[in-house]
Amino acid sequence: MDYFAQQLINGLVLGSIYGLIAIGYTMVYGIVGMINFAHGDIFMVGGFIALISFLILVSLGLTAIPLILLVVLLVAMAVTALYGWTVERIAYRPLRHSFRLAPMLSAIGMSFVLSNYSQVAQGARVKPVPPIITGGYTLHEGADGFVVRLSNMQIVVVVTTIVLLLIFTWLVSRTRLGRDMRACEQDQTMAALLGVDVDRTISMTFVIGAALAAVAGMMYLLYYGQVDFNMGFVAGIKAFTAAVLGGIGSLPGAVLGGLAIGLIETFWSAYFSVEYKDVAAFSILIIVLIFMPTGLLGRPEVEKV
C-alpha cells in the first residue's frame, strides 16, 4: 500500500501537468472547432522562457525565491501568450474560412517551426536547472523502510492546477469574455451580428491557452529540473489525448482526462513494463471512446436543421 500511495501521488502530479496543457487544447477547440497542434510546442517555449527568466534574475543578484518565481511566472505567461497570439494570426486567422484540413496542416507546420527554432536558438542538449522548491513531508514509513513522501513541489503543481481550473471555469461561465466565447462556440456568424468581436475573442482564447501552457512549462521545469526542444511533442500528444478522454470542450473534463492519463502511465510503469505505458494510455482512450464517444464529461453536439 505504501508503494501504491507513492505512485498515486506521482500520477496526480503528472496528470496535473497534462491537465494544464489540455485546457488550452479544449478552449481552442471549443471556439474554433479545430485542434491547435502547435500547443505542445507553446508549452515547450513556456518552459524555455521560464528557464531564461530564472537565470537572468539570478544573475542580477535576486535571492528571494518566492519573488523570483512570481516574476518568472508573469514573464513566462506574458511572452508565451505573445507566441500564442502570433500562432493564431499566422496559422489560423488567414485560413479560418478555408477547408477544414488547411488550418490543421498550418498548425502542424507551426509546430515544426517552433521546435526547430528552439533547437537552433537554445541548442539540442537538455537544459538542467538545480532544485528550486525543496523540502516536503513524510506521510508514512513502512516496516520495510519504504517512505511515502509528498514534496512541496508536488503540492505546488496540484494546487496550481486546481486554482487555475477554478479561475478559468469562472472566467468562461461568469464574465463577458466567457459569454463571447460561448457565443462564438455556438455560431460565429450570429455572434458577430449581435456585436461580438469574433476575431478578438478567438485571439484572446489563444492567448489564455498559451498562458496556461506557460504555467505548465514552468511547473514541468521546476518538477523535473530540465527542459529540451523536443519535450513539447510528447507532452502535447498526451495532453491532446487527455482533452479527448475527458471530453474535448469541457474544462473540468480536460483536467480529469489529464489526471486519468497521468495515473494510467504512472501505475503501468510501476507495476508492469514502462516501455508499454503509452500503449496502455491509448488503449484506455480507445475503450472509453467506444462506450462514451464524447469522452468522460463531454456533451453530444446538437445540430439544428
JSON list of N, CA and C in Angstrom, two decimals, residues 18 233-242 244-245 260-261 264-265 268 276-290:
[
{"chain": "A", "resi": 18, "resn": "TYR", "atom": "N", "xyz": [-0.38, 17.49, -17.38]},
{"chain": "A", "resi": 18, "resn": "TYR", "atom": "CA", "xyz": [-1.12, 17.20, -18.62]},
{"chain": "A", "resi": 18, "resn": "TYR", "atom": "C", "xyz": [-2.43, 18.00, -18.67]},
{"chain": "A", "resi": 233, "resn": "PHE", "atom": "N", "xyz": [6.47, 17.84, -28.07]},
{"chain": "A", "resi": 233, "resn": "PHE", "atom": "CA", "xyz": [5.76, 16.91, -28.93]},
{"chain": "A", "resi": 233, "resn": "PHE", "atom": "C", "xyz": [5.05, 15.83, -28.11]},
{"chain": "A", "resi": 234, "resn": "VAL", "atom": "N", "xyz": [5.80, 15.15, -27.24]},
{"chain": "A", "resi": 234, "resn": "VAL", "atom": "CA", "xyz": [5.22, 14.07, -26.44]},
{"chain": "A", "resi": 234, "resn": "VAL", "atom": "C", "xyz": [4.17, 14.62, -25.48]},
{"chain": "A", "resi": 235, "resn": "ALA", "atom": "N", "xyz": [4.50, 15.70, -24.78]},
{"chain": "A", "resi": 235, "resn": "ALA", "atom": "CA", "xyz": [3.55, 16.27, -23.83]},
{"chain": "A", "resi": 235, "resn": "ALA", "atom": "C", "xyz": [2.29, 16.76, -24.54]},
{"chain": "A", "resi": 236, "resn": "GLY", "atom": "N", "xyz": [2.46, 17.32, -25.74]},
{"chain": "A", "resi": 236, "resn": "GLY", "atom": "CA", "xyz": [1.30, 17.79, -26.48]},
{"chain": "A", "resi": 236, "resn": "GLY", "atom": "C", "xyz": [0.38, 16.66, -26.89]},
{"chain": "A", "resi": 237, "resn": "ILE", "atom": "N", "xyz": [0.96, 15.55, -27.35]},
{"chain": "A", "resi": 237, "resn": "ILE", "atom": "CA", "xyz": [0.14, 14.40, -27.73]},
{"chain": "A", "resi": 237, "resn": "ILE", "atom": "C", "xyz": [-0.61, 13.85, -26.52]},
{"chain": "A", "resi": 238, "resn": "LYS", "atom": "N", "xyz": [0.08, 13.77, -25.37]},
{"chain": "A", "resi": 238, "resn": "LYS", "atom": "CA", "xyz": [-0.57, 13.26, -24.16]},
{"chain": "A", "resi": 238, "resn": "LYS", "atom": "C", "xyz": [-1.69, 14.21, -23.71]},
{"chain": "A", "resi": 239, "resn": "ALA", "atom": "N", "xyz": [-1.43, 15.52, -23.78]},
{"chain": "A", "resi": 239, "resn": "ALA", "atom": "CA", "xyz": [-2.45, 16.47, -23.36]},
{"chain": "A", "resi": 239, "resn": "ALA", "atom": "C", "xyz": [-3.64, 16.46, -24.31]},
{"chain": "A", "resi": 240, "resn": "PHE", "atom": "N", "xyz": [-3.39, 16.31, -25.60]},
{"chain": "A", "resi": 240, "resn": "PHE", "atom": "CA", "xyz": [-4.50, 16.19, -26.55]},
{"chain": "A", "resi": 240, "resn": "PHE", "atom": "C", "xyz": [-5.32, 14.94, -26.26]},
{"chain": "A", "resi": 241, "resn": "THR", "atom": "N", "xyz": [-4.64, 13.84, -25.95]},
{"chain": "A", "resi": 241, "resn": "THR", "atom": "CA", "xyz": [-5.33, 12.62, -25.57]},
{"chain": "A", "resi": 241, "resn": "THR", "atom": "C", "xyz": [-6.16, 12.84, -24.31]},
{"chain": "A", "resi": 242, "resn": "ALA", "atom": "N", "xyz": [-5.61, 13.57, -23.35]},
{"chain": "A", "resi": 242, "resn": "ALA", "atom": "CA", "xyz": [-6.33, 13.87, -22.12]},
{"chain": "A", "resi": 242, "resn": "ALA", "atom": "C", "xyz": [-7.59, 14.68, -22.41]},
{"chain": "A", "resi": 244, "resn": "VAL", "atom": "N", "xyz": [-9.34, 14.75, -25.20]},
{"chain": "A", "resi": 244, "resn": "VAL", "atom": "CA", "xyz": [-10.33, 13.89, -25.85]},
{"chain": "A", "resi": 244, "resn": "VAL", "atom": "C", "xyz": [-10.94, 12.93, -24.85]},
{"chain": "A", "resi": 245, "resn": "LEU", "atom": "N", "xyz": [-10.12, 12.36, -23.98]},
{"chain": "A", "resi": 245, "resn": "LEU", "atom": "CA", "xyz": [-10.62, 11.41, -22.98]},
{"chain": "A", "resi": 245, "resn": "LEU", "atom": "C", "xyz": [-11.60, 12.07, -22.02]},
{"chain": "A", "resi": 260, "resn": "ALA", "atom": "N", "xyz": [-6.35, 11.23, -15.46]},
{"chain": "A", "resi": 260, "resn": "ALA", "atom": "CA", "xyz": [-6.51, 9.83, -15.85]},
{"chain": "A", "resi": 260, "resn": "ALA", "atom": "C", "xyz": [-5.28, 9.33, -16.61]},
{"chain": "A", "resi": 261, "resn": "ILE", "atom": "N", "xyz": [-4.81, 10.12, -17.58]},
{"chain": "A", "resi": 261, "resn": "ILE", "atom": "CA", "xyz": [-3.63, 9.72, -18.34]},
{"chain": "A", "resi": 261, "resn": "ILE", "atom": "C", "xyz": [-2.40, 9.62, -17.44]},
{"chain": "A", "resi": 264, "resn": "ILE", "atom": "N", "xyz": [-2.71, 6.45, -15.28]},
{"chain": "A", "resi": 264, "resn": "ILE", "atom": "CA", "xyz": [-2.52, 5.23, -16.07]},
{"chain": "A", "resi": 264, "resn": "ILE", "atom": "C", "xyz": [-1.04, 5.01, -16.36]},
{"chain": "A", "resi": 265, "resn": "GLU", "atom": "N", "xyz": [-0.36, 6.06, -16.82]},
{"chain": "A", "resi": 265, "resn": "GLU", "atom": "CA", "xyz": [1.06, 5.95, -17.14]},
{"chain": "A", "resi": 265, "resn": "GLU", "atom": "C", "xyz": [1.88, 5.57, -15.91]},
{"chain": "A", "resi": 268, "resn": "TRP", "atom": "N", "xyz": [1.04, 1.95, -14.62]},
{"chain": "A", "resi": 268, "resn": "TRP", "atom": "CA", "xyz": [1.52, 0.94, -15.57]},
{"chain": "A", "resi": 268, "resn": "TRP", "atom": "C", "xyz": [3.04, 0.83, -15.50]},
{"chain": "A", "resi": 276, "resn": "TYR", "atom": "N", "xyz": [5.61, 0.06, -22.29]},
{"chain": "A", "resi": 276, "resn": "TYR", "atom": "CA", "xyz": [4.27, -0.02, -22.84]},
{"chain": "A", "resi": 276, "resn": "TYR", "atom": "C", "xyz": [3.29, 0.93, -22.16]},
{"chain": "A", "resi": 277, "resn": "LYS", "atom": "N", "xyz": [3.81, 1.94, -21.45]},
{"chain": "A", "resi": 277, "resn": "LYS", "atom": "CA", "xyz": [2.91, 2.86, -20.75]},
{"chain": "A", "resi": 277, "resn": "LYS", "atom": "C", "xyz": [2.06, 3.66, -21.73]},
{"chain": "A", "resi": 278, "resn": "ASP", "atom": "N", "xyz": [2.64, 4.05, -22.87]},
{"chain": "A", "resi": 278, "resn": "ASP", "atom": "CA", "xyz": [1.87, 4.79, -23.86]},
{"chain": "A", "resi": 278, "resn": "ASP", "atom": "C", "xyz": [0.80, 3.91, -24.50]},
{"chain": "A", "resi": 279, "resn": "VAL", "atom": "N", "xyz": [1.14, 2.64, -24.73]},
{"chain": "A", "resi": 279, "resn": "VAL", "atom": "CA", "xyz": [0.16, 1.70, -25.27]},
{"chain": "A", "resi": 279, "resn": "VAL", "atom": "C", "xyz": [-1.03, 1.57, -24.32]},
{"chain": "A", "resi": 280, "resn": "ALA", "atom": "N", "xyz": [-0.75, 1.49, -23.03]},
{"chain": "A", "resi": 280, "resn": "ALA", "atom": "CA", "xyz": [-1.81, 1.37, -22.04]},
{"chain": "A", "resi": 280, "resn": "ALA", "atom": "C", "xyz": [-2.70, 2.61, -22.05]},
{"chain": "A", "resi": 281, "resn": "ALA", "atom": "N", "xyz": [-2.10, 3.80, -22.10]},
{"chain": "A", "resi": 281, "resn": "ALA", "atom": "CA", "xyz": [-2.88, 5.04, -22.07]},
{"chain": "A", "resi": 281, "resn": "ALA", "atom": "C", "xyz": [-3.79, 5.15, -23.28]},
{"chain": "A", "resi": 282, "resn": "PHE", "atom": "N", "xyz": [-3.27, 4.87, -24.48]},
{"chain": "A", "resi": 282, "resn": "PHE", "atom": "CA", "xyz": [-4.08, 4.99, -25.68]},
{"chain": "A", "resi": 282, "resn": "PHE", "atom": "C", "xyz": [-5.11, 3.86, -25.78]},
{"chain": "A", "resi": 283, "resn": "SER", "atom": "N", "xyz": [-4.81, 2.70, -25.23]},
{"chain": "A", "resi": 283, "resn": "SER", "atom": "CA", "xyz": [-5.79, 1.61, -25.20]},
{"chain": "A", "resi": 283, "resn": "SER", "atom": "C", "xyz": [-6.98, 1.98, -24.34]},
{"chain": "A", "resi": 284, "resn": "ILE", "atom": "N", "xyz": [-6.72, 2.59, -23.18]},
{"chain": "A", "resi": 284, "resn": "ILE", "atom": "CA", "xyz": [-7.81, 3.05, -22.32]},
{"chain": "A", "resi": 284, "resn": "ILE", "atom": "C", "xyz": [-8.64, 4.10, -23.04]},
{"chain": "A", "resi": 285, "resn": "LEU", "atom": "N", "xyz": [-7.96, 4.99, -23.77]},
{"chain": "A", "resi": 285, "resn": "LEU", "atom": "CA", "xyz": [-8.68, 6.02, -24.53]},
{"chain": "A", "resi": 285, "resn": "LEU", "atom": "C", "xyz": [-9.63, 5.38, -25.54]},
{"chain": "A", "resi": 286, "resn": "ILE", "atom": "N", "xyz": [-9.15, 4.39, -26.26]},
{"chain": "A", "resi": 286, "resn": "ILE", "atom": "CA", "xyz": [-9.99, 3.72, -27.27]},
{"chain": "A", "resi": 286, "resn": "ILE", "atom": "C", "xyz": [-11.19, 3.06, -26.61]},
{"chain": "A", "resi": 287, "resn": "ILE", "atom": "N", "xyz": [-10.95, 2.38, -25.50]},
{"chain": "A", "resi": 287, "resn": "ILE", "atom": "CA", "xyz": [-12.05, 1.69, -24.81]},
{"chain": "A", "resi": 287, "resn": "ILE", "atom": "C", "xyz": [-13.10, 2.68, -24.32]},
{"chain": "A", "resi": 288, "resn": "VAL", "atom": "N", "xyz": [-12.65, 3.78, -23.74]},
{"chain": "A", "resi": 288, "resn": "VAL", "atom": "CA", "xyz": [-13.60, 4.78, -23.23]},
{"chain": "A", "resi": 288, "resn": "VAL", "atom": "C", "xyz": [-14.40, 5.39, -24.37]},
{"chain": "A", "resi": 289, "resn": "LEU", "atom": "N", "xyz": [-13.74, 5.72, -25.49]},
{"chain": "A", "resi": 289, "resn": "LEU", "atom": "CA", "xyz": [-14.45, 6.35, -26.60]},
{"chain": "A", "resi": 289, "resn": "LEU", "atom": "C", "xyz": [-15.42, 5.40, -27.29]},
{"chain": "A", "resi": 290, "resn": "ILE", "atom": "N", "xyz": [-15.17, 4.09, -27.21]},
{"chain": "A", "resi": 290, "resn": "ILE", "atom": "CA", "xyz": [-16.12, 3.13, -27.79]},
{"chain": "A", "resi": 290, "resn": "ILE", "atom": "C", "xyz": [-17.45, 3.21, -27.05]}
]
